PDB file of C-alpha atoms in Angstrom:
ATOM      1  CA  MET A  20      27.258 -55.234 -23.363  1.00 93.00           C
ATOM      2  CA  LEU A  21      30.978 -55.903 -23.624  1.00 94.00           C
ATOM      3  CA  LEU A  22      31.710 -58.836 -21.311  1.00 97.00           C
ATOM      4  CA  ALA A  23      35.150 -60.240 -20.574  1.00 96.00           C
ATOM      5  CA  LEU A  24      35.996 -63.532 -18.923  1.00 97.00           C
ATOM      6  CA  ALA A  25      39.215 -63.779 -16.948  1.00 96.00           C
ATOM      7  CA  GLY A  26      40.917 -66.531 -14.998  1.00 93.00           C
ATOM      8  CA  VAL A  27      43.869 -68.878 -15.109  1.00 91.00           C
ATOM      9  CA  THR A  28      44.544 -71.018 -18.145  1.00 87.00           C
ATOM     10  CA  GLY A  29      42.331 -74.107 -18.037  1.00 87.00           C
ATOM     11  CA  VAL A  30      39.561 -72.581 -15.894  1.00 91.00           C
ATOM     12  CA  GLY A  31      36.935 -72.784 -18.658  1.00 91.00           C
ATOM     13  CA  LYS A  32      36.899 -69.310 -20.224  1.00 93.00           C
ATOM     14  CA  SER A  33      36.561 -70.655 -23.760  1.00 89.00           C
ATOM     15  CA  TYR A  34      33.849 -73.101 -22.727  1.00 93.00           C
ATOM     16  CA  TYR A  35      31.773 -70.398 -21.026  1.00 96.00           C
ATOM     17  CA  LYS A  36      32.314 -68.030 -23.921  1.00 94.00           C
ATOM     18  CA  ASP A  37      30.875 -70.696 -26.229  1.00 94.00           C
ATOM     19  CA  GLN A  38      27.917 -71.186 -23.864  1.00 96.00           C
ATOM     20  CA  LEU A  39      27.109 -67.463 -24.040  1.00 97.00           C
ATOM     21  CA  VAL A  40      27.117 -67.612 -27.823  1.00 96.00           C
ATOM     22  CA  GLU A  41      24.987 -70.751 -27.956  1.00 96.00           C
ATOM     23  CA  LYS A  42      22.526 -70.071 -25.158  1.00 97.00           C
ATOM     24  CA  LEU A  43      22.301 -66.278 -24.855  1.00 96.00           C
ATOM     25  CA  GLY A  44      23.090 -65.057 -28.379  1.00 96.00           C
ATOM     26  CA  PHE A  45      26.363 -63.301 -27.617  1.00 96.00           C
ATOM     27  CA  GLU A  46      28.912 -62.707 -30.339  1.00 95.00           C
ATOM     28  CA  LYS A  47      32.576 -63.457 -29.833  1.00 93.00           C
ATOM     29  CA  VAL A  48      35.060 -60.623 -30.021  1.00 93.00           C
ATOM     30  CA  LYS A  49      37.819 -62.058 -32.137  1.00 90.00           C
ATOM     31  CA  ILE A  50      41.280 -61.362 -30.850  1.00 92.00           C
ATOM     32  CA  ILE A  51      43.958 -60.653 -33.403  1.00 96.00           C
ATOM     33  CA  THR A  52      47.242 -62.421 -32.740  1.00 96.00           C
ATOM     34  CA  THR A  53      50.663 -62.947 -34.214  1.00 96.00           C
ATOM     35  CA  ARG A  54      50.697 -66.384 -32.520  1.00 92.00           C
ATOM     36  CA  ALA A  55      50.632 -69.388 -34.836  1.00 89.00           C
ATOM     37  CA  PRO A  56      47.361 -71.356 -34.801  1.00 89.00           C
ATOM     38  CA  ARG A  57      47.242 -74.398 -32.533  1.00 79.00           C
ATOM     39  CA  GLU A  58      46.066 -77.725 -33.854  1.00 78.00           C
ATOM     40  CA  GLY A  59      42.353 -77.468 -34.615  1.00 82.00           C
ATOM     41  CA  GLU A  60      42.194 -73.662 -34.528  1.00 85.00           C
ATOM     42  CA  LYS A  61      40.722 -72.005 -37.586  1.00 88.00           C
ATOM     43  CA  ASN A  62      41.492 -68.482 -38.680  1.00 91.00           C
ATOM     44  CA  ASN A  63      38.664 -65.991 -38.220  1.00 89.00           C
ATOM     45  CA  GLU A  64      36.671 -68.128 -35.778  1.00 82.00           C
ATOM     46  CA  ASP A  65      37.846 -67.275 -32.247  1.00 75.00           C
ATOM     47  CA  LYS A  66      41.056 -65.623 -33.335  1.00 89.00           C
ATOM     48  CA  ILE A  67      42.390 -63.793 -36.338  1.00 95.00           C
ATOM     49  CA  PHE A  68      45.927 -64.968 -37.039  1.00 97.00           C
ATOM     50  CA  VAL A  69      48.131 -62.335 -38.668  1.00 97.00           C
ATOM     51  CA  SER A  70      51.765 -61.735 -39.416  1.00 95.00           C
ATOM     52  CA  PRO A  71      53.579 -58.923 -37.598  1.00 95.00           C
ATOM     53  CA  ARG A  72      53.416 -56.916 -40.853  1.00 96.00           C
ATOM     54  CA  GLU A  73      49.630 -57.380 -41.129  1.00 97.00           C
ATOM     55  CA  LEU A  74      49.240 -56.251 -37.514  1.00 97.00           C
ATOM     56  CA  GLN A  75      51.315 -53.170 -38.272  1.00 97.00           C
ATOM     57  CA  ASP A  76      49.039 -52.397 -41.229  1.00 97.00           C
ATOM     58  CA  LEU A  77      46.013 -52.515 -38.885  1.00 96.00           C
ATOM     59  CA  ARG A  78      47.797 -50.148 -36.492  1.00 96.00           C
ATOM     60  CA  ASP A  79      48.685 -47.794 -39.338  1.00 97.00           C
ATOM     61  CA  THR A  80      45.055 -47.576 -40.439  1.00 97.00           C
ATOM     62  CA  GLY A  81      43.912 -46.786 -36.877  1.00 95.00           C
ATOM     63  CA  LYS A  82      41.882 -49.954 -36.371  1.00 96.00           C
ATOM     64  CA  ILE A  83      43.615 -51.227 -33.216  1.00 96.00           C
ATOM     65  CA  ALA A  84      42.145 -50.073 -29.902  1.00 94.00           C
ATOM     66  CA  PHE A  85      44.184 -52.203 -27.536  1.00 93.00           C
ATOM     67  CA  GLU A  86      47.134 -54.557 -27.758  1.00 93.00           C
ATOM     68  CA  PHE A  87      49.479 -56.419 -25.458  1.00 90.00           C
ATOM     69  CA  ASP A  88      52.305 -58.937 -25.573  1.00 89.00           C
ATOM     70  CA  LEU A  89      52.042 -62.341 -23.916  1.00 81.00           C
ATOM     71  CA  LEU A  90      54.461 -65.251 -24.014  1.00 77.00           C
ATOM     72  CA  GLY A  91      56.314 -63.846 -27.027  1.00 86.00           C
ATOM     73  CA  ASN A  92      53.296 -62.978 -29.164  1.00 92.00           C
ATOM     74  CA  THR A  93      51.206 -59.847 -29.707  1.00 95.00           C
ATOM     75  CA  TYR A  94      47.442 -59.812 -29.207  1.00 94.00           C
ATOM     76  CA  ALA A  95      45.104 -56.979 -30.252  1.00 95.00           C
ATOM     77  CA  TYR A  96      41.463 -55.857 -30.436  1.00 94.00           C
ATOM     78  CA  THR A  97      39.817 -53.459 -32.853  1.00 94.00           C
ATOM     79  CA  TYR A  98      37.860 -50.328 -31.965  1.00 91.00           C
ATOM     80  CA  GLU A  99      34.888 -51.723 -33.857  1.00 92.00           C
ATOM     81  CA  ASP A 100      34.736 -54.875 -31.722  1.00 91.00           C
ATOM     82  CA  LEU A 101      35.258 -53.149 -28.375  1.00 92.00           C
ATOM     83  CA  HIS A 102      32.584 -50.510 -28.943  1.00 90.00           C
ATOM     84  CA  SER A 103      29.796 -52.576 -30.492  1.00 89.00           C
ATOM     85  CA  ASP A 104      26.158 -52.184 -29.402  1.00 90.00           C
ATOM     86  CA  LYS A 105      25.751 -55.977 -29.465  1.00 93.00           C
ATOM     87  CA  ASN A 106      26.227 -58.366 -26.552  1.00 95.00           C
ATOM     88  CA  THR A 107      29.811 -59.474 -27.059  1.00 96.00           C
ATOM     89  CA  VAL A 108      32.218 -61.617 -25.082  1.00 96.00           C
ATOM     90  CA  PHE A 109      35.938 -62.257 -25.059  1.00 93.00           C
ATOM     91  CA  GLU A 110      38.677 -63.616 -22.836  1.00 92.00           C
ATOM     92  CA  LEU A 111      40.796 -61.119 -20.927  1.00 90.00           C
ATOM     93  CA  HIS A 112      44.276 -61.765 -19.599  1.00 87.00           C
ATOM     94  CA  TYR A 113      44.230 -60.638 -15.967  1.00 87.00           C
ATOM     95  CA  ASP A 114      47.454 -58.662 -16.314  1.00 85.00           C
ATOM     96  CA  THR A 115      45.920 -56.345 -18.929  1.00 89.00           C
ATOM     97  CA  ILE A 116      42.843 -55.270 -16.959  1.00 92.00           C
ATOM     98  CA  PHE A 117      44.236 -51.968 -15.691  1.00 91.00           C
ATOM     99  CA  ASP A 118      45.039 -50.705 -19.199  1.00 90.00           C
ATOM    100  CA  PHE A 119      41.985 -52.323 -20.752  1.00 90.00           C
ATOM    101  CA  LYS A 120      39.596 -50.467 -18.460  1.00 90.00           C
ATOM    102  CA  LYS A 121      41.199 -47.187 -19.582  1.00 91.00           C
ATOM    103  CA  VAL A 122      40.251 -48.006 -23.187  1.00 89.00           C
ATOM    104  CA  CYS A 123      36.880 -49.589 -22.312  1.00 91.00           C
ATOM    105  CA  PRO A 124      35.480 -48.193 -19.070  1.00 90.00           C
ATOM    106  CA  HIS A 125      32.124 -49.823 -19.928  1.00 89.00           C
ATOM    107  CA  LEU A 126      33.716 -53.281 -19.787  1.00 93.00           C
ATOM    108  CA  CYS A 127      32.174 -55.827 -17.397  1.00 96.00           C
ATOM    109  CA  VAL A 128      34.584 -58.557 -16.242  1.00 96.00           C
ATOM    110  CA  ILE A 129      33.758 -61.903 -14.656  1.00 97.00           C
ATOM    111  CA  TYR A 130      36.697 -63.624 -13.018  1.00 95.00           C
ATOM    112  CA  LEU A 131      36.451 -67.426 -12.942  1.00 96.00           C
ATOM    113  CA  PHE A 132      38.206 -69.213 -10.069  1.00 91.00           C
ATOM    114  CA  PRO A 133      38.916 -72.929 -10.306  1.00 88.00           C
ATOM    115  CA  LYS A 134      37.696 -74.804  -7.231  1.00 84.00           C
ATOM    116  CA  ASP A 135      40.984 -76.716  -7.488  1.00 86.00           C
ATOM    117  CA  ILE A 136      44.013 -75.192  -9.213  1.00 87.00           C
ATOM    118  CA  GLU A 137      45.257 -78.698 -10.085  1.00 88.00           C
ATOM    119  CA  LEU A 138      42.135 -79.242 -12.229  1.00 85.00           C
ATOM    120  CA  ALA A 139      43.018 -76.142 -14.251  1.00 87.00           C
ATOM    121  CA  LYS A 140      46.545 -77.500 -14.698  1.00 89.00           C
ATOM    122  CA  ASP A 141      45.143 -80.868 -15.823  1.00 88.00           C
ATOM    123  CA  LYS A 142      42.884 -79.103 -18.361  1.00 86.00           C
ATOM    124  CA  THR A 143      45.952 -77.261 -19.663  1.00 87.00           C
ATOM    125  CA  ARG A 144      47.931 -80.502 -19.985  1.00 89.00           C
ATOM    126  CA  GLN A 145      45.045 -82.031 -21.974  1.00 88.00           C
ATOM    127  CA  ARG A 146      45.650 -79.433 -24.707  1.00 83.00           C
ATOM    128  CA  HIS A 147      48.812 -81.296 -25.743  1.00 81.00           C
ATOM    129  CA  LEU A 148      50.811 -78.116 -26.214  1.00 83.00           C
ATOM    130  CA  ALA A 149      54.452 -78.172 -27.186  1.00 84.00           C
ATOM    131  CA  PRO A 150      56.467 -79.076 -24.058  1.00 89.00           C
ATOM    132  CA  LEU A 151      58.013 -75.623 -23.599  1.00 88.00           C
ATOM    133  CA  VAL A 152      54.684 -73.874 -24.200  1.00 84.00           C
ATOM    134  CA  GLU A 153      52.976 -76.181 -21.716  1.00 88.00           C
ATOM    135  CA  GLN A 154      55.709 -75.508 -19.149  1.00 90.00           C
ATOM    136  CA  ASP A 155      55.278 -71.739 -19.609  1.00 87.00           C
ATOM    137  CA  ARG A 156      51.495 -72.043 -19.240  1.00 86.00           C
ATOM    138  CA  LEU A 157      51.754 -74.109 -16.070  1.00 89.00           C
ATOM    139  CA  LEU A 158      54.208 -71.637 -14.535  1.00 90.00           C
ATOM    140  CA  GLU A 159      51.900 -68.794 -15.536  1.00 88.00           C
ATOM    141  CA  ILE A 160      48.980 -70.533 -13.802  1.00 88.00           C
ATOM    142  CA  ASP A 161      50.927 -70.587 -10.529  1.00 91.00           C
ATOM    143  CA  GLU A 162      52.047 -66.971 -10.919  1.00 91.00           C
ATOM    144  CA  HIS A 163      48.562 -65.802 -11.882  1.00 89.00           C
ATOM    145  CA  TYR A 164      46.853 -67.696  -9.048  1.00 92.00           C
ATOM    146  CA  LYS A 165      49.297 -66.352  -6.467  1.00 92.00           C
ATOM    147  CA  ARG A 166      48.805 -62.807  -7.684  1.00 92.00           C
ATOM    148  CA  ILE A 167      44.998 -62.887  -7.829  1.00 93.00           C
ATOM    149  CA  THR A 168      44.769 -64.392  -4.350  1.00 92.00           C
ATOM    150  CA  THR A 169      47.186 -61.915  -2.736  1.00 94.00           C
ATOM    151  CA  ASP A 170      46.749 -58.631  -4.649  1.00 94.00           C
ATOM    152  CA  GLU A 171      43.620 -56.853  -3.439  1.00 95.00           C
ATOM    153  CA  HIS A 172      44.135 -53.948  -5.851  1.00 94.00           C
ATOM    154  CA  LEU A 173      44.077 -56.390  -8.767  1.00 94.00           C
ATOM    155  CA  ARG A 174      40.991 -58.227  -7.465  1.00 93.00           C
ATOM    156  CA  ASN A 175      39.148 -54.925  -7.127  1.00 94.00           C
ATOM    157  CA  GLN A 176      39.382 -54.434 -10.907  1.00 93.00           C
ATOM    158  CA  PHE A 177      37.022 -57.347 -11.553  1.00 95.00           C
ATOM    159  CA  ASP A 178      33.258 -56.889 -11.360  1.00 96.00           C
ATOM    160  CA  TYR A 179      32.201 -60.424 -10.431  1.00 97.00           C
ATOM    161  CA  PHE A 180      33.836 -63.618  -9.161  1.00 95.00           C
ATOM    162  CA  LEU A 181      32.510 -67.114  -9.759  1.00 95.00           C
ATOM    163  CA  TYR A 182      33.910 -70.537  -8.969  1.00 93.00           C
ATOM    164  CA  ASN A 183      34.050 -73.118 -11.707  1.00 92.00           C
ATOM    165  CA  ASP A 184      33.828 -76.651 -10.393  1.00 90.00           C
ATOM    166  CA  TYR A 185      33.544 -77.935 -13.985  1.00 88.00           C
ATOM    167  CA  ASP A 186      29.968 -79.052 -13.365  1.00 93.00           C
ATOM    168  CA  GLN A 187      26.360 -78.168 -14.236  1.00 95.00           C
ATOM    169  CA  THR A 188      25.878 -76.146 -11.036  1.00 96.00           C
ATOM    170  CA  SER A 189      28.805 -73.871 -11.923  1.00 95.00           C
ATOM    171  CA  GLU A 190      27.514 -73.426 -15.456  1.00 96.00           C
ATOM    172  CA  GLU A 191      24.004 -72.556 -14.236  1.00 97.00           C
ATOM    173  CA  ALA A 192      25.399 -69.988 -11.772  1.00 97.00           C
ATOM    174  CA  PHE A 193      27.397 -68.413 -14.586  1.00 97.00           C
ATOM    175  CA  LEU A 194      24.461 -68.213 -16.997  1.00 97.00           C
ATOM    176  CA  THR A 195      22.166 -66.862 -14.266  1.00 97.00           C
ATOM    177  CA  LEU A 196      24.614 -64.051 -13.518  1.00 97.00           C
ATOM    178  CA  VAL A 197      24.934 -63.098 -17.187  1.00 97.00           C
ATOM    179  CA  ARG A 198      21.150 -63.129 -17.679  1.00 97.00           C
ATOM    180  CA  LYS A 199      20.875 -60.746 -14.721  1.00 96.00           C
ATOM    181  CA  LEU A 200      23.516 -58.461 -16.236  1.00 96.00           C
ATOM    182  CA  ILE A 201      21.629 -58.377 -19.547  1.00 94.00           C
ATOM    183  CA  GLU A 202      18.368 -57.516 -17.772  1.00 92.00           C
ATOM    184  CA  GLU A 203      20.038 -54.706 -15.825  1.00 90.00           C
ATOM    185  CA  LYS A 204      21.585 -53.330 -19.012  1.00 82.00           C
ATOM    186  CA  ASP A 205      18.211 -53.283 -20.742  1.00 73.00           C
ATOM    187  CA  ILE A 206      16.418 -51.439 -17.917  1.00 54.00           C
TER     188      ILE A 206
END
């Protein structure tokens, strides 16, 4: 199963992705990016950090299945990762879902809503990003939240919606849903 997690910055996508790896044996799909690593990020763990030239080499050899630009950087996924037989998980930027589903019609997407948008903003501020990057992320949260709450066509692209209240109940609801999806896949 190829599972994507979507939602505003700070909603807990990375946390839940880690929970799927730890508790349900999923593997992370590693996104390739031309973005510089943030403090504490290690190459080839969650992300593969490359130069624009290295990304072009991957394109030239036909390894890139999907790519997009976000906040001045390019992000990409390989064919191998997107068409694996394993249970895999990654984070999906909401704005890419229309094109992504063309490349991966088998993709299952869970959209995570924050119970309180201000909590997501606080989580983003706790990352201690560079001031301009933080400002861009906070503006993107507002734009994203407005769009997902008003654009029915966009909402219809997602398979499931869950609220994250940053508590044990939210985590249990998330894991229960994914267990159900795995069972249905295996039937």
